[in-house]
Coordinates of C-alpha atoms and ligand atoms in Angstrom, one line a residue:
X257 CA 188.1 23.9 164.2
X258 CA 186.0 25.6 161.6
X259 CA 182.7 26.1 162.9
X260 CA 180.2 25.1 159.9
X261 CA 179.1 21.6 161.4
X262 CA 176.9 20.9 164.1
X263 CA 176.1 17.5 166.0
X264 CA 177.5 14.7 166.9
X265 CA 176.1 11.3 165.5
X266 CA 173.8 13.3 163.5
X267 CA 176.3 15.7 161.7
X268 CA 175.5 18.1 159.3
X269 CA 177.7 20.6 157.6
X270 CA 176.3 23.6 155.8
X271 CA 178.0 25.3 152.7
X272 CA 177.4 28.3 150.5
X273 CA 177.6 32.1 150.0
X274 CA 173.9 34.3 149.5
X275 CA 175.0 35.8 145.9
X276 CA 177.4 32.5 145.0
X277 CA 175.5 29.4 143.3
X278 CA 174.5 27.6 145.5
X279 CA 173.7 27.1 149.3
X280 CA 173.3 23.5 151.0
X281 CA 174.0 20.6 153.3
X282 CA 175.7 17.8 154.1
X283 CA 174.1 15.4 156.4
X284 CA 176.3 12.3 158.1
X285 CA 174.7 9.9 160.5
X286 CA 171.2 10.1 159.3
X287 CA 169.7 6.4 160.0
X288 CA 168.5 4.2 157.2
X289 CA 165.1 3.5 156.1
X290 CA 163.2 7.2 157.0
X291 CA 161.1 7.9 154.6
X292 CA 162.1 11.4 152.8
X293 CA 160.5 13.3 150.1
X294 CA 161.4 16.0 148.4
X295 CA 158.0 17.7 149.0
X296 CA 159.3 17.5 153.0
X297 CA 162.1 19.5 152.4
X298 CA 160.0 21.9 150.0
X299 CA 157.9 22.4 152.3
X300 CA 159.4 24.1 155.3
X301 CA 162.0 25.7 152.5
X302 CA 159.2 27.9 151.5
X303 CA 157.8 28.5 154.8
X304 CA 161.5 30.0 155.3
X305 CA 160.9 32.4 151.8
X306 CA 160.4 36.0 151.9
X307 CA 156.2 36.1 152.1
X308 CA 155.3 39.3 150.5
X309 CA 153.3 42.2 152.5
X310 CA 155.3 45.2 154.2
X311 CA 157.1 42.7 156.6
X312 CA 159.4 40.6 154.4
X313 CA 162.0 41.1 151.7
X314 CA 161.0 41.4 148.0
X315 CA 164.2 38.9 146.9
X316 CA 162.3 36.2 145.2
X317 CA 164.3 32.9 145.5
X318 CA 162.5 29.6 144.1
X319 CA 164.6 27.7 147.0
X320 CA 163.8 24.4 144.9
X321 CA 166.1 21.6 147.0
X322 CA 168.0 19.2 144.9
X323 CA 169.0 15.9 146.6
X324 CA 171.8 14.6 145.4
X325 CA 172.9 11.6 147.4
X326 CA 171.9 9.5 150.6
X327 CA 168.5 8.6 149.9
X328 CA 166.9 6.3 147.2
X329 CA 163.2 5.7 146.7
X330 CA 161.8 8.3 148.8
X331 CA 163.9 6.1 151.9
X332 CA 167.4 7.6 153.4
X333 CA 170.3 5.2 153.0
X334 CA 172.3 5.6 155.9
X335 CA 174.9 7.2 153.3
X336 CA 175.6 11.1 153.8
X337 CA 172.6 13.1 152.3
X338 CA 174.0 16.1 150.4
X339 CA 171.0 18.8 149.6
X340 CA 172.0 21.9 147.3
X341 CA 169.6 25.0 146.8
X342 CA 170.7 27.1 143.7
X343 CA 170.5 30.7 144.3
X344 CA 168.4 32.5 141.5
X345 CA 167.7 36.2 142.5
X346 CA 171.1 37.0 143.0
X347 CA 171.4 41.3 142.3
X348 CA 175.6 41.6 143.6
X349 CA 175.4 44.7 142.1
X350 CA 173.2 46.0 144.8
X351 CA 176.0 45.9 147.5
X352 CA 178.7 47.7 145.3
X353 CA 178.8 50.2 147.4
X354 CA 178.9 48.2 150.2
X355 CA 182.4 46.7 149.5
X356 CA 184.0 49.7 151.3
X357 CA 181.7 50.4 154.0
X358 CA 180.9 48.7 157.5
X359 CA 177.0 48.1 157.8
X360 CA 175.8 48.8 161.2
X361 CA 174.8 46.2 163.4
X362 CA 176.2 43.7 161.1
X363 CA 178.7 41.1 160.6
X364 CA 181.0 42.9 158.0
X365 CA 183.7 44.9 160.1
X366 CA 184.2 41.2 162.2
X367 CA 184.6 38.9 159.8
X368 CA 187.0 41.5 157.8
X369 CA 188.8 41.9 161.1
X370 CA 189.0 38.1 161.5
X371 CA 189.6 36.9 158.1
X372 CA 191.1 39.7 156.5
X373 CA 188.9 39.8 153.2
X374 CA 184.7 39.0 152.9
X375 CA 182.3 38.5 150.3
X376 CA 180.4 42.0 150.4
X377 CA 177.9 40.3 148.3
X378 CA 174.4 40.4 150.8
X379 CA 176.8 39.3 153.3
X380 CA 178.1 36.4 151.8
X381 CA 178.1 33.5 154.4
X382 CA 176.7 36.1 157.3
X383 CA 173.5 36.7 155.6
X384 CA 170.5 34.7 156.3
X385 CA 170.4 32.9 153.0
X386 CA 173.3 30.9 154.9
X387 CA 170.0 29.2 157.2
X388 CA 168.1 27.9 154.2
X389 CA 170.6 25.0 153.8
X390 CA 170.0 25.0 157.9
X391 CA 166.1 24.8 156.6
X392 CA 167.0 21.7 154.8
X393 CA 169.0 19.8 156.9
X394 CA 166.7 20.0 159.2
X395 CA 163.5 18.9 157.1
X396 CA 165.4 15.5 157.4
X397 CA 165.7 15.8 160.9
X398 CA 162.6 16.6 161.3
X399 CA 161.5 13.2 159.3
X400 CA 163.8 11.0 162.0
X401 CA 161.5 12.4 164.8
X402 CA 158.2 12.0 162.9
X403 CA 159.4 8.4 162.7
X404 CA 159.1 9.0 167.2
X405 CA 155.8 10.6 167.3
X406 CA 157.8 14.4 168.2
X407 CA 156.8 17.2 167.0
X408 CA 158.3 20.5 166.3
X409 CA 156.3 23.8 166.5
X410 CA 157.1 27.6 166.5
X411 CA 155.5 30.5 165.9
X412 CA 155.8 34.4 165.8
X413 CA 155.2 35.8 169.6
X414 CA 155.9 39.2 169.2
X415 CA 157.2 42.3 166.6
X416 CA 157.9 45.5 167.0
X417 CA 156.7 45.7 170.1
X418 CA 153.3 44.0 169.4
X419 CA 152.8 40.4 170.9
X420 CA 150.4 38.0 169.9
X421 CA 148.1 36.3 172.5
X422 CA 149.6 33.1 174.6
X423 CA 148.6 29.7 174.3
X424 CA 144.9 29.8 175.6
X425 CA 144.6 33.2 175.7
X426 CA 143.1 35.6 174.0
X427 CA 142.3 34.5 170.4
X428 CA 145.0 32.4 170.1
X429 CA 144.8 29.9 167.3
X430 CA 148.4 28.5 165.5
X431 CA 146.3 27.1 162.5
X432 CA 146.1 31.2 162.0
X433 CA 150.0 31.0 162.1
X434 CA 149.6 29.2 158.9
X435 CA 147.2 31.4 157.3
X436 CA 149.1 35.0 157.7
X437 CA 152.7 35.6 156.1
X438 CA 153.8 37.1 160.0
X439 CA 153.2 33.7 161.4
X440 CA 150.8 35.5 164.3
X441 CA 148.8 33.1 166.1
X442 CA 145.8 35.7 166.3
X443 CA 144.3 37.5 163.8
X444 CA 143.9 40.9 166.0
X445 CA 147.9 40.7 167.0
X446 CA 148.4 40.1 162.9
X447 CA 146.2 43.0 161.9
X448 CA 148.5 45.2 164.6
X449 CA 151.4 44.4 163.7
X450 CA 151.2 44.3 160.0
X451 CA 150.0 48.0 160.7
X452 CA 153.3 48.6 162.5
X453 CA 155.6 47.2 159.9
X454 CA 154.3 49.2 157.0
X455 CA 155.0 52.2 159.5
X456 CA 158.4 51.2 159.9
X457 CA 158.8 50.2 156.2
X458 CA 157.5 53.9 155.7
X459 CA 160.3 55.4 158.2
X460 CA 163.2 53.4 156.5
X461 CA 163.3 51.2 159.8
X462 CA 163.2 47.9 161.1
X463 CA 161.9 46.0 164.0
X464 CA 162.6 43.0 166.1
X465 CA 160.5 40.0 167.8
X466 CA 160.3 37.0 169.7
X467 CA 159.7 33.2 168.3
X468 CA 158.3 30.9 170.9
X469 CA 158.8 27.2 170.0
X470 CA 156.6 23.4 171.8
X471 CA 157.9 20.3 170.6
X472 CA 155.7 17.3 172.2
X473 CA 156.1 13.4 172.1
X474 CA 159.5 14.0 173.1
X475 CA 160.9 11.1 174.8
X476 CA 161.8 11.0 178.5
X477 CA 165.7 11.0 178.7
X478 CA 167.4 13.0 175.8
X479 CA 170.3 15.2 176.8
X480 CA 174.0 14.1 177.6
X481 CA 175.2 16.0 181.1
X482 CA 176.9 17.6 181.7
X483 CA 177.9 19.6 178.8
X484 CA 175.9 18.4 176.3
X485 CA 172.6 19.0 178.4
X486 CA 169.6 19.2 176.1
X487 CA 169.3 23.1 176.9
X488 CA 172.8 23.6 176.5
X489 CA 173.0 22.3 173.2
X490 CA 169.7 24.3 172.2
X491 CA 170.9 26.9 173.5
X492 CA 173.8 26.8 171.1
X493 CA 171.7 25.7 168.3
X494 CA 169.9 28.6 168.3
X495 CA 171.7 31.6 169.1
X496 CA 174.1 30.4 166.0
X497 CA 171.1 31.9 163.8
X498 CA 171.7 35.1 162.7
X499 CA 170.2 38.2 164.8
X500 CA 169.6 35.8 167.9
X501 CA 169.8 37.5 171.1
X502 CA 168.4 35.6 174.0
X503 CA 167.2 32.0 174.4
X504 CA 165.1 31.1 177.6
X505 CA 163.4 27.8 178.5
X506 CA 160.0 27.7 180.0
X507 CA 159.4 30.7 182.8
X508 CA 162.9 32.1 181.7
X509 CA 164.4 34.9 183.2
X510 CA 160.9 35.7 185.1
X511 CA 162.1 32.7 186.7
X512 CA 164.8 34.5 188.6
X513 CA 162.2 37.0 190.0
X514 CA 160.0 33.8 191.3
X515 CA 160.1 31.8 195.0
X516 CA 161.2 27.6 195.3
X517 CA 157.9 27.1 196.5
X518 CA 156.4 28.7 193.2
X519 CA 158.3 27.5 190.8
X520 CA 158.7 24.1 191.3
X521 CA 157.0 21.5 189.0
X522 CA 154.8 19.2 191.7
X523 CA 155.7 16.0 190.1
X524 CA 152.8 14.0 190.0
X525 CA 152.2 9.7 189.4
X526 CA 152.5 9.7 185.4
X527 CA 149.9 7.2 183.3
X528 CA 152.4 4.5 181.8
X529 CA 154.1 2.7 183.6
X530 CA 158.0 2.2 183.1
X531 CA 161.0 0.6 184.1
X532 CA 162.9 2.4 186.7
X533 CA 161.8 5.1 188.9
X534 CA 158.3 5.6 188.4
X535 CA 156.8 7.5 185.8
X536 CA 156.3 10.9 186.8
X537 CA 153.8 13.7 185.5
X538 CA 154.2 17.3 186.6
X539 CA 151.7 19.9 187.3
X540 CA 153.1 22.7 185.7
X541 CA 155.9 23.8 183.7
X542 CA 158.2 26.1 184.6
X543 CA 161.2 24.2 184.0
X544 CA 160.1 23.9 180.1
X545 CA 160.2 20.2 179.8
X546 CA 164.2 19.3 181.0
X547 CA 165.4 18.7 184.8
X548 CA 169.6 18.2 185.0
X549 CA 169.6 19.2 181.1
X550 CA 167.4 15.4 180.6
X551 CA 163.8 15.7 178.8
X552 CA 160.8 14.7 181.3
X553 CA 158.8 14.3 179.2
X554 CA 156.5 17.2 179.2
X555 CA 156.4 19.4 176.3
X556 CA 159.7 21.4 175.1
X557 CA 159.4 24.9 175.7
X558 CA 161.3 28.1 175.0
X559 CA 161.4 31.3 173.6
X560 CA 163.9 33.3 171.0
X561 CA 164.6 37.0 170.8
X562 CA 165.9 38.5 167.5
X563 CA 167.1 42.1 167.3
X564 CA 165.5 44.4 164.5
X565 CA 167.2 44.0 161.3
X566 CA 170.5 45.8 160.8
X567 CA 170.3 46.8 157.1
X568 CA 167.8 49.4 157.0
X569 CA 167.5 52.2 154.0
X570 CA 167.2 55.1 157.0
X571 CA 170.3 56.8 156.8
X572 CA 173.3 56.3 159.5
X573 CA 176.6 57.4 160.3
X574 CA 179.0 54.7 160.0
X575 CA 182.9 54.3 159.2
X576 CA 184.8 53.1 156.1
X577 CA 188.0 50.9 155.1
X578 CA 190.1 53.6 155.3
X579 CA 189.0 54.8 159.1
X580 CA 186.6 57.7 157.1
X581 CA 183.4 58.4 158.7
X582 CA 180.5 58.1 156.4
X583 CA 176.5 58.6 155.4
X584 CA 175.2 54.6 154.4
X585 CA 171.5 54.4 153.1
X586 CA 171.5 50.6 153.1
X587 CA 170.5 49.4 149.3
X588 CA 169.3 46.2 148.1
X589 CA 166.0 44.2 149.4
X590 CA 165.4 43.9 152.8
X591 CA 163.0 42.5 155.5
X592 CA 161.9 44.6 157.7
X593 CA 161.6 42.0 160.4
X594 CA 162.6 38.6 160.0
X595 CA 161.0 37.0 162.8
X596 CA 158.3 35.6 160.7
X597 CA 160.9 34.1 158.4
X598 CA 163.1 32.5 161.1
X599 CA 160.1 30.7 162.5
X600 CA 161.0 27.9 160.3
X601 CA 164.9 28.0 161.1
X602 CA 163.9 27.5 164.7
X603 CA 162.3 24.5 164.2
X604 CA 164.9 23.6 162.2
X605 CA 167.7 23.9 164.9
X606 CA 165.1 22.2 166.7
X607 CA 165.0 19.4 165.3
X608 CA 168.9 18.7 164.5
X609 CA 169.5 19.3 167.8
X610 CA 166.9 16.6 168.8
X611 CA 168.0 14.2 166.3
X612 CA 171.9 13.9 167.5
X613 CA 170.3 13.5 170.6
X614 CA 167.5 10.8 169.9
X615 CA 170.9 8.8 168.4
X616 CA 173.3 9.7 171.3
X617 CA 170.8 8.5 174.3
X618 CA 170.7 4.8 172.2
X619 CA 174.6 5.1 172.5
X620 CA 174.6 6.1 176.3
X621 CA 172.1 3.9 177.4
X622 CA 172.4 0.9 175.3
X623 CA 171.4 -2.6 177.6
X624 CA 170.5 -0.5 181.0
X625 CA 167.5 1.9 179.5
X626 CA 164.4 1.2 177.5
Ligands
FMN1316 C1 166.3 34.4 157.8 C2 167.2 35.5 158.1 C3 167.2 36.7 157.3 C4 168.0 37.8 157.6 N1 167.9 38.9 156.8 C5 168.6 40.0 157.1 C6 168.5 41.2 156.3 O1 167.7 41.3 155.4 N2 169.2 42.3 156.7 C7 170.0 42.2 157.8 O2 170.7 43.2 158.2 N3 170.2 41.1 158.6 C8 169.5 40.0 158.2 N4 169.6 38.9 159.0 C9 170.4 38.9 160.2 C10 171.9 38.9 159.9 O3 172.3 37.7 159.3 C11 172.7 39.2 161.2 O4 172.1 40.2 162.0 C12 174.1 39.5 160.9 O5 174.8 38.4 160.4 C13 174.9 40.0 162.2 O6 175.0 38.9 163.1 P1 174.4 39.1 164.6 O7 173.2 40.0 164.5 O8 174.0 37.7 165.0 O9 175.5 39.7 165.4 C14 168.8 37.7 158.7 C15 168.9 36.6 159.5 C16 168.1 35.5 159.2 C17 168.2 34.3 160.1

């Protein structure tokens, strides 16, 4: 099966090439009544635009969402919601040259392979325009968890080799995520790596970076085992974005390197009561929020890694259609990281992957759970 939906009760299909006319979404199973504005969707849209300074691309896209069905008076229907965002800055005649050559590092020699023709235009459905309609889709998703009390929150922890300060360390601070373009929680860390960036942008090059993401008020219980574990399916979710390489969930791979006895989560007597087993609290962790692929209750955590972008104006060998070896100075606009720009795409895939699961534990559970 074609692979351009994702979810289950929550569905949502995306649509759209970066230099056709449009990019969007189609969302089916999105529950009546949530109140949706447009303004929700703008908003994270242009959190998700290039932001200007050495870091990000100079393509200026208005990314204005159009909503064209499923909701009515600021309230969703329960009908599908169909979104479209019209692409403006579209420059095709930037990749001209790119029709006959194979970027390095990115996805033109596989989907020509697989398909057996592309759209060489920024990459046509490969390129990260694709996760604005992604953006979108999951603004809405994002409003069905409001409606719970969870919420969704990512920010830039590292870039080009730079990282920001952890939570509670250092000077830390994610309202400062808001106020620089890199999405740093820490103005030092910004200053750095801004530094490094223009360096890069200087040398031709690129860099790469890791996003962390916390969602809170997430319910106990969310996550279908045994495929459909909550990890597993975010897992997927977000290694589908372009340029994802790794995705670990609280300690991560340092877990590997750790003893039982340290990284167990003590469970502790939780505060509300509940029907059941009793609540449960736990003093750390390490598990990042999921036991057996079900939410505990305590905060979601992980971590993405995104390699350094592929399309870089430093020149490189690489090969042609016809087998021929050959110089490529990558044209057209470019970012030369996009970290700070996939912050918003995480918590996107965050949040449609919580959604279809919100809905599918009221299916699984329905007269045994609360
Ligand atoms: C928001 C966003 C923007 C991107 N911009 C670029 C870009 O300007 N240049 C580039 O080479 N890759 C860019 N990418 C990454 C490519 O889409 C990706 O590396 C490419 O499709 C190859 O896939 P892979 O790296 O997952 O194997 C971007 C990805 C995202 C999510």
């Amino acid at each position: 099966m074609a692979g351009s939906s994702f979810g289950t009760l929550f569905r949502v299909s995306t649509f759209g090439e970066s230099h056709g006319p449009a990019v969007g979404c189609v969302i089916d199973g999105c529950p009546a009544g949530v109140l949706l504005t447009v303004e929700d969707i703008r908003r994270d849209l242009r959190r998700r635009r290039p932001g200007g300074g050495a870091g990000t691309s100079p393509r200026h896209e208005d990314d204005e969402p159009e909503i064209l069905s499923g909701v009515y008076e600021e309230k969703t229907l329960g009908t599908p919601i169909a979104i479209i965002i019209r692409n403006r800055d579209q420059r095709s005649g930037d990749y001209d040259t790119l029709k006959e050559l194979y970027r390095p590092g990115h996805a033109d020699w596989t989907w020509e392979l697989k398909y057996g023709l592309r759209d060489p235009r920024g990459g046509g459905r490969s390129s990260g325009r694709e996760t604005a309609a992604r953006v979108a889709a999951g603004a809405v998703a994002r409003a069905v968890l409001a409606s719970q009390g969870i919420a969704i929150r990512a920010w830039t922890a590292a870039m080009g080799g730079i990282s920001a300060p952890l939570p509670g360390h250092g000077d830390f601070d994610l309202a400062e995520a808001d106020l620089n373009y890199l999405r740093v929680p820490g103005r030092d860390a910004a200053a750095r790596i801004e530094k490094r960036l223009a360096e890069l942008k200087e040398e031709g090059d690129s860099a790469g970076g890791l996003v962390s993401c916390v969602v809170s008020g997430i319910p106990r219980g969310l996550g279908e085992p045994v495929f459909d574990k909550l990890p597993a399916l975010l897992g997927q979710g977000i290694l589908s974005i372009g340029a994802c390489k790794g995705v670990q969930f609280g300690a991560g791979f340092a877990a590997a390197g750790l003893t039982g006895s340290v990284n167990n989560d003590i469970p502790v007597p939780g505060a509300a009561p509940s029907p059941g087993p009793p609540a449960l609290s736990f003093k750390t962790n390490n598990a990042g929020g999921t036991l057996g692929g079900i939410s505990t209750g305590m905060n979601l955590e992980f971590q993405a890694a995104f390699k350094p972008v592929a399309s870089i104006s430093r020149p490189q060998k690489t090969v042609d259609r016809r087998g021929m070896v050959r110089d490529l100075s990558v044209p057209g606009r470019h970012d030369v990281c996009i970290v700070p720009r996939v912050v918003p795409v995480v918590e996107a895939m965050t949040a449609l992957v919580l959604a279809d699961l919100a809905l599918r534990h009221r299916a699984a559970v329905i007269g045994t759970a609360p």
